[in-house]
Amino acid sequence: MSRHYYIAGNWKMHKTRAESAELAQALVNELKDGKHKYLIAPSFTNIETVSAIIEGTNIRLGAQNCAPEEQGAHTGEVSVLQLKDLGVQTIILGHSERRHVYKEDNALINKKVKLALSKGFEVILCIGELLEEREAGRVEEVCETQTVKGLEGVSIEDLANVIIAYEPVWAIGTGKTATPQDAEAVHAFVRKVITRLYGEEAGKKIIIQYGGSVKPDNAAQLMAMENIDGALVGGASLKTDTFVPIAKFS
Ligand code: PEP
């Protein structure tokens, strides 16, 4: 099996440049002998600072979003070309905060996914159900729709640069984690969806991260599940004390 563990930190709208630099430098030191694949995604304003610190290390540089267009009259947006210029390698798209707070729909997310892939970025496509959707028995339907629509028009070659992050919205930033069994059931289902869309080999290869209140004390149990290939970490990625044990779980 060619899958590897991939641990990503989403710093959201936290930290000044100096604070970002301090955390990035500490992670470079702590993770230099880490066995997994790593990524940190600072705020746009801190990307250049962090880029200089992690360049040439085993930590990839991520952005938390991008505009759906390459350039032009798009006040307040940030282009893939600008992200490339800063050394960004990976873009997180479809995060639940983008979907539910900033009302990004599947069509917009799909446009961003295709643009980012066309410019050579790796994409972490986030999917996940709201609590009311889980309670209504709609987990599979929601995750399938977000996966299928998010990847519409993405070729099998480009799929090699796509990671799916299953993040049940009710577990993000709430301290409530899906049980390893509940998360595993969704991961296995999403892998089946990818297999149906792209074939057996692609289904086996795709990395599916879990996100939603991942902490040092629950990371290993989640990662032990067959179809969970890593984590997208929010709150616990903001401190070395909490991110390093997750990143170095065994
Ligand atoms: C996230 O924002 O992707 C996330 C999973 O956040 P948290 O770990 O804080 O739940």
PDB file of N, CA, C and O and ligand atoms in Angstrom, residues 8-12 92 95-97 126 165-176 210-215 231-238 246, ligand 1:
ATOM      1  N   ALA A   8      -1.516  17.764   9.054  1.00  0.00           N
ATOM      2  CA  ALA A   8      -1.538  19.170   8.625  1.00  0.00           C
ATOM      3  C   ALA A   8      -2.078  20.057   9.735  1.00  0.00           C
ATOM      4  O   ALA A   8      -3.021  19.682  10.440  1.00  0.00           O
ATOM      5  N   GLY A   9      -1.486  21.230   9.876  1.00  0.00           N
ATOM      6  CA  GLY A   9      -1.967  22.207  10.857  1.00  0.00           C
ATOM      7  C   GLY A   9      -2.567  23.407  10.160  1.00  0.00           C
ATOM      8  O   GLY A   9      -1.916  24.029   9.306  1.00  0.00           O
ATOM      9  N   ASN A  10      -3.809  23.698  10.507  1.00  0.00           N
ATOM     10  CA  ASN A  10      -4.506  24.856   9.949  1.00  0.00           C
ATOM     11  C   ASN A  10      -4.532  25.936  11.032  1.00  0.00           C
ATOM     12  O   ASN A  10      -5.258  25.802  12.010  1.00  0.00           O
ATOM     13  N   TRP A  11      -3.735  26.970  10.838  1.00  0.00           N
ATOM     14  CA  TRP A  11      -3.613  28.001  11.877  1.00  0.00           C
ATOM     15  C   TRP A  11      -4.750  29.016  11.838  1.00  0.00           C
ATOM     16  O   TRP A  11      -4.789  29.936  12.662  1.00  0.00           O
ATOM     17  N   LYS A  12      -5.618  28.900  10.858  1.00  0.00           N
ATOM     18  CA  LYS A  12      -6.772  29.797  10.727  1.00  0.00           C
ATOM     19  C   LYS A  12      -6.348  31.262  10.866  1.00  0.00           C
ATOM     20  O   LYS A  12      -5.254  31.627  10.453  1.00  0.00           O
ATOM     21  N   ILE A  92      -5.745  24.479   1.085  1.00  0.00           N
ATOM     22  CA  ILE A  92      -6.911  23.869   1.742  1.00  0.00           C
ATOM     23  C   ILE A  92      -8.155  24.518   1.123  1.00  0.00           C
ATOM     24  O   ILE A  92      -8.271  25.750   1.104  1.00  0.00           O
ATOM     25  N   HIS A  95     -13.070  24.240   3.331  1.00  0.00           N
ATOM     26  CA  HIS A  95     -13.137  24.108   4.797  1.00  0.00           C
ATOM     27  C   HIS A  95     -14.553  24.475   5.255  1.00  0.00           C
ATOM     28  O   HIS A  95     -15.201  25.346   4.662  1.00  0.00           O
ATOM     29  N   SER A  96     -15.007  23.849   6.316  1.00  0.00           N
ATOM     30  CA  SER A  96     -16.400  24.074   6.740  1.00  0.00           C
ATOM     31  C   SER A  96     -16.659  25.538   7.071  1.00  0.00           C
ATOM     32  O   SER A  96     -17.777  26.029   6.905  1.00  0.00           O
ATOM     33  N   GLU A  97     -15.624  26.246   7.546  1.00  0.00           N
ATOM     34  CA  GLU A  97     -15.847  27.672   7.835  1.00  0.00           C
ATOM     35  C   GLU A  97     -16.057  28.452   6.535  1.00  0.00           C
ATOM     36  O   GLU A  97     -16.819  29.414   6.495  1.00  0.00           O
ATOM     37  N   CYS A 126     -11.826  19.682   1.820  1.00  0.00           N
ATOM     38  CA  CYS A 126     -12.530  19.343   3.070  1.00  0.00           C
ATOM     39  C   CYS A 126     -13.996  19.046   2.781  1.00  0.00           C
ATOM     40  O   CYS A 126     -14.643  19.764   2.008  1.00  0.00           O
ATOM     41  N   ALA A 165     -10.107  15.703   3.246  1.00  0.00           N
ATOM     42  CA  ALA A 165     -10.140  15.787   4.709  1.00  0.00           C
ATOM     43  C   ALA A 165     -11.595  15.656   5.138  1.00  0.00           C
ATOM     44  O   ALA A 165     -12.420  16.521   4.794  1.00  0.00           O
ATOM     45  N   TYR A 166     -11.898  14.560   5.850  1.00  0.00           N
ATOM     46  CA  TYR A 166     -13.252  14.412   6.393  1.00  0.00           C
ATOM     47  C   TYR A 166     -13.300  15.138   7.729  1.00  0.00           C
ATOM     48  O   TYR A 166     -12.610  14.751   8.681  1.00  0.00           O
ATOM     49  N   GLU A 167     -14.101  16.199   7.773  1.00  0.00           N
ATOM     50  CA  GLU A 167     -14.202  16.999   8.992  1.00  0.00           C
ATOM     51  C   GLU A 167     -15.675  17.202   9.339  1.00  0.00           C
ATOM     52  O   GLU A 167     -16.319  18.134   8.833  1.00  0.00           O
ATOM     53  N   PRO A 168     -16.216  16.337  10.199  1.00  0.00           N
ATOM     54  CA  PRO A 168     -17.607  16.544  10.611  1.00  0.00           C
ATOM     55  C   PRO A 168     -17.717  17.913  11.290  1.00  0.00           C
ATOM     56  O   PRO A 168     -16.957  18.208  12.213  1.00  0.00           O
ATOM     57  N   VAL A 169     -18.608  18.737  10.797  1.00  0.00           N
ATOM     58  CA  VAL A 169     -18.635  20.140  11.227  1.00  0.00           C
ATOM     59  C   VAL A 169     -18.881  20.262  12.726  1.00  0.00           C
ATOM     60  O   VAL A 169     -18.307  21.122  13.400  1.00  0.00           O
ATOM     61  N   TRP A 170     -19.682  19.353  13.284  1.00  0.00           N
ATOM     62  CA  TRP A 170     -20.010  19.392  14.711  1.00  0.00           C
ATOM     63  C   TRP A 170     -18.796  19.060  15.583  1.00  0.00           C
ATOM     64  O   TRP A 170     -18.836  19.253  16.798  1.00  0.00           O
ATOM     65  N   ALA A 171     -17.724  18.570  14.970  1.00  0.00           N
ATOM     66  CA  ALA A 171     -16.527  18.211  15.744  1.00  0.00           C
ATOM     67  C   ALA A 171     -15.430  19.261  15.629  1.00  0.00           C
ATOM     68  O   ALA A 171     -14.407  19.159  16.300  1.00  0.00           O
ATOM     69  N   ILE A 172     -15.633  20.275  14.794  1.00  0.00           N
ATOM     70  CA  ILE A 172     -14.563  21.255  14.560  1.00  0.00           C
ATOM     71  C   ILE A 172     -14.579  22.334  15.631  1.00  0.00           C
ATOM     72  O   ILE A 172     -15.568  23.055  15.786  1.00  0.00           O
ATOM     73  N   GLY A 173     -13.502  22.395  16.376  1.00  0.00           N
ATOM     74  CA  GLY A 173     -13.347  23.438  17.388  1.00  0.00           C
ATOM     75  C   GLY A 173     -14.284  23.297  18.568  1.00  0.00           C
ATOM     76  O   GLY A 173     -14.441  24.222  19.368  1.00  0.00           O
ATOM     77  N   THR A 174     -14.933  22.146  18.699  1.00  0.00           N
ATOM     78  CA  THR A 174     -15.937  21.980  19.751  1.00  0.00           C
ATOM     79  C   THR A 174     -15.445  21.083  20.877  1.00  0.00           C
ATOM     80  O   THR A 174     -16.106  20.967  21.904  1.00  0.00           O
ATOM     81  N   GLY A 175     -14.318  20.414  20.655  1.00  0.00           N
ATOM     82  CA  GLY A 175     -13.850  19.454  21.652  1.00  0.00           C
ATOM     83  C   GLY A 175     -14.521  18.093  21.493  1.00  0.00           C
ATOM     84  O   GLY A 175     -14.154  17.128  22.148  1.00  0.00           O
ATOM     85  N   LYS A 176     -15.545  18.020  20.623  1.00  0.00           N
ATOM     86  CA  LYS A 176     -16.204  16.720  20.376  1.00  0.00           C
ATOM     87  C   LYS A 176     -15.526  16.049  19.197  1.00  0.00           C
ATOM     88  O   LYS A 176     -15.490  16.615  18.102  1.00  0.00           O
ATOM     89  N   TYR A 210      -8.523  12.915   8.752  1.00  0.00           N
ATOM     90  CA  TYR A 210      -9.654  13.225   9.637  1.00  0.00           C
ATOM     91  C   TYR A 210      -9.401  14.569  10.297  1.00  0.00           C
ATOM     92  O   TYR A 210      -8.250  14.870  10.666  1.00  0.00           O
ATOM     93  N   GLY A 211     -10.427  15.365  10.469  1.00  0.00           N
ATOM     94  CA  GLY A 211     -10.296  16.626  11.205  1.00  0.00           C
ATOM     95  C   GLY A 211     -11.489  16.846  12.096  1.00  0.00           C
ATOM     96  O   GLY A 211     -12.629  16.519  11.739  1.00  0.00           O
ATOM     97  N   GLY A 212     -11.254  17.401  13.259  1.00  0.00           N
ATOM     98  CA  GLY A 212     -12.343  17.674  14.208  1.00  0.00           C
ATOM     99  C   GLY A 212     -11.859  17.357  15.608  1.00  0.00           C
ATOM    100  O   GLY A 212     -11.927  16.212  16.045  1.00  0.00           O
ATOM    101  N   SER A 213     -11.291  18.392  16.273  1.00  0.00           N
ATOM    102  CA  SER A 213     -10.825  18.241  17.652  1.00  0.00           C
ATOM    103  C   SER A 213      -9.837  17.089  17.825  1.00  0.00           C
ATOM    104  O   SER A 213      -9.899  16.352  18.806  1.00  0.00           O
ATOM    105  N   VAL A 214      -8.917  16.951  16.875  1.00  0.00           N
ATOM    106  CA  VAL A 214      -7.824  15.988  17.060  1.00  0.00           C
ATOM    107  C   VAL A 214      -6.875  16.558  18.113  1.00  0.00           C
ATOM    108  O   VAL A 214      -6.514  17.730  18.078  1.00  0.00           O
ATOM    109  N   LYS A 215      -6.523  15.707  19.075  1.00  0.00           N
ATOM    110  CA  LYS A 215      -5.677  16.108  20.202  1.00  0.00           C
ATOM    111  C   LYS A 215      -4.615  15.030  20.413  1.00  0.00           C
ATOM    112  O   LYS A 215      -4.752  13.919  19.906  1.00  0.00           O
ATOM    113  N   ALA A 231      -4.289  13.659   9.711  1.00  0.00           N
ATOM    114  CA  ALA A 231      -5.191  14.580  10.398  1.00  0.00           C
ATOM    115  C   ALA A 231      -5.015  15.993   9.869  1.00  0.00           C
ATOM    116  O   ALA A 231      -3.912  16.405   9.514  1.00  0.00           O
ATOM    117  N   LEU A 232      -6.137  16.708   9.845  1.00  0.00           N
ATOM    118  CA  LEU A 232      -6.111  18.148   9.629  1.00  0.00           C
ATOM    119  C   LEU A 232      -6.475  18.737  10.988  1.00  0.00           C
ATOM    120  O   LEU A 232      -7.566  18.489  11.511  1.00  0.00           O
ATOM    121  N   VAL A 233      -5.535  19.470  11.556  1.00  0.00           N
ATOM    122  CA  VAL A 233      -5.647  19.889  12.956  1.00  0.00           C
ATOM    123  C   VAL A 233      -5.807  21.400  13.032  1.00  0.00           C
ATOM    124  O   VAL A 233      -5.011  22.135  12.432  1.00  0.00           O
ATOM    125  N   GLY A 234      -6.819  21.860  13.758  1.00  0.00           N
ATOM    126  CA  GLY A 234      -7.010  23.302  13.941  1.00  0.00           C
ATOM    127  C   GLY A 234      -6.408  23.749  15.260  1.00  0.00           C
ATOM    128  O   GLY A 234      -5.202  23.982  15.376  1.00  0.00           O
ATOM    129  N   GLY A 235      -7.225  23.824  16.297  1.00  0.00           N
ATOM    130  CA  GLY A 235      -6.819  24.361  17.606  1.00  0.00           C
ATOM    131  C   GLY A 235      -5.503  23.794  18.124  1.00  0.00           C
ATOM    132  O   GLY A 235      -4.626  24.544  18.583  1.00  0.00           O
ATOM    133  N   ALA A 236      -5.361  22.487  18.048  1.00  0.00           N
ATOM    134  CA  ALA A 236      -4.162  21.849  18.614  1.00  0.00           C
ATOM    135  C   ALA A 236      -2.912  22.085  17.761  1.00  0.00           C
ATOM    136  O   ALA A 236      -1.811  21.711  18.177  1.00  0.00           O
ATOM    137  N   SER A 237      -3.068  22.713  16.599  1.00  0.00           N
ATOM    138  CA  SER A 237      -1.873  22.978  15.766  1.00  0.00           C
ATOM    139  C   SER A 237      -1.212  24.307  16.140  1.00  0.00           C
ATOM    140  O   SER A 237      -0.163  24.651  15.611  1.00  0.00           O
ATOM    141  N   LEU A 238      -1.813  25.037  17.067  1.00  0.00           N
ATOM    142  CA  LEU A 238      -1.316  26.376  17.388  1.00  0.00           C
ATOM    143  C   LEU A 238      -0.204  26.387  18.419  1.00  0.00           C
ATOM    144  O   LEU A 238       0.380  27.432  18.705  1.00  0.00           O
ATOM    145  N   ILE A 246       0.901  15.023  18.257  1.00  0.00           N
ATOM    146  CA  ILE A 246      -0.002  14.510  17.204  1.00  0.00           C
ATOM    147  C   ILE A 246       0.853  14.145  15.981  1.00  0.00           C
ATOM    148  O   ILE A 246       0.723  13.059  15.408  1.00  0.00           O
TER     149      ILE A 246
HETATM  150  C1  PEP B   1     -10.111  22.470  11.376  1.00  0.00           C
HETATM  151  O1  PEP B   1     -10.305  23.645  11.448  1.00  0.00           O
HETATM  152  O2  PEP B   1      -9.847  21.965  10.279  1.00  0.00           O
HETATM  153  C2  PEP B   1     -10.183  21.675  12.596  1.00  0.00           C
HETATM  154  C3  PEP B   1     -10.234  20.387  12.483  1.00  0.00           C
HETATM  155  O3  PEP B   1     -10.205  22.363  13.798  1.00  0.00           O
HETATM  156  P1  PEP B   1     -10.092  21.730  15.279  1.00  0.00           P
HETATM  157  O4  PEP B   1      -8.942  20.765  15.245  1.00  0.00           O
HETATM  158  O5  PEP B   1      -9.852  22.894  16.166  1.00  0.00           O
HETATM  159  O6  PEP B   1     -11.387  21.036  15.549  1.00  0.00           O
END
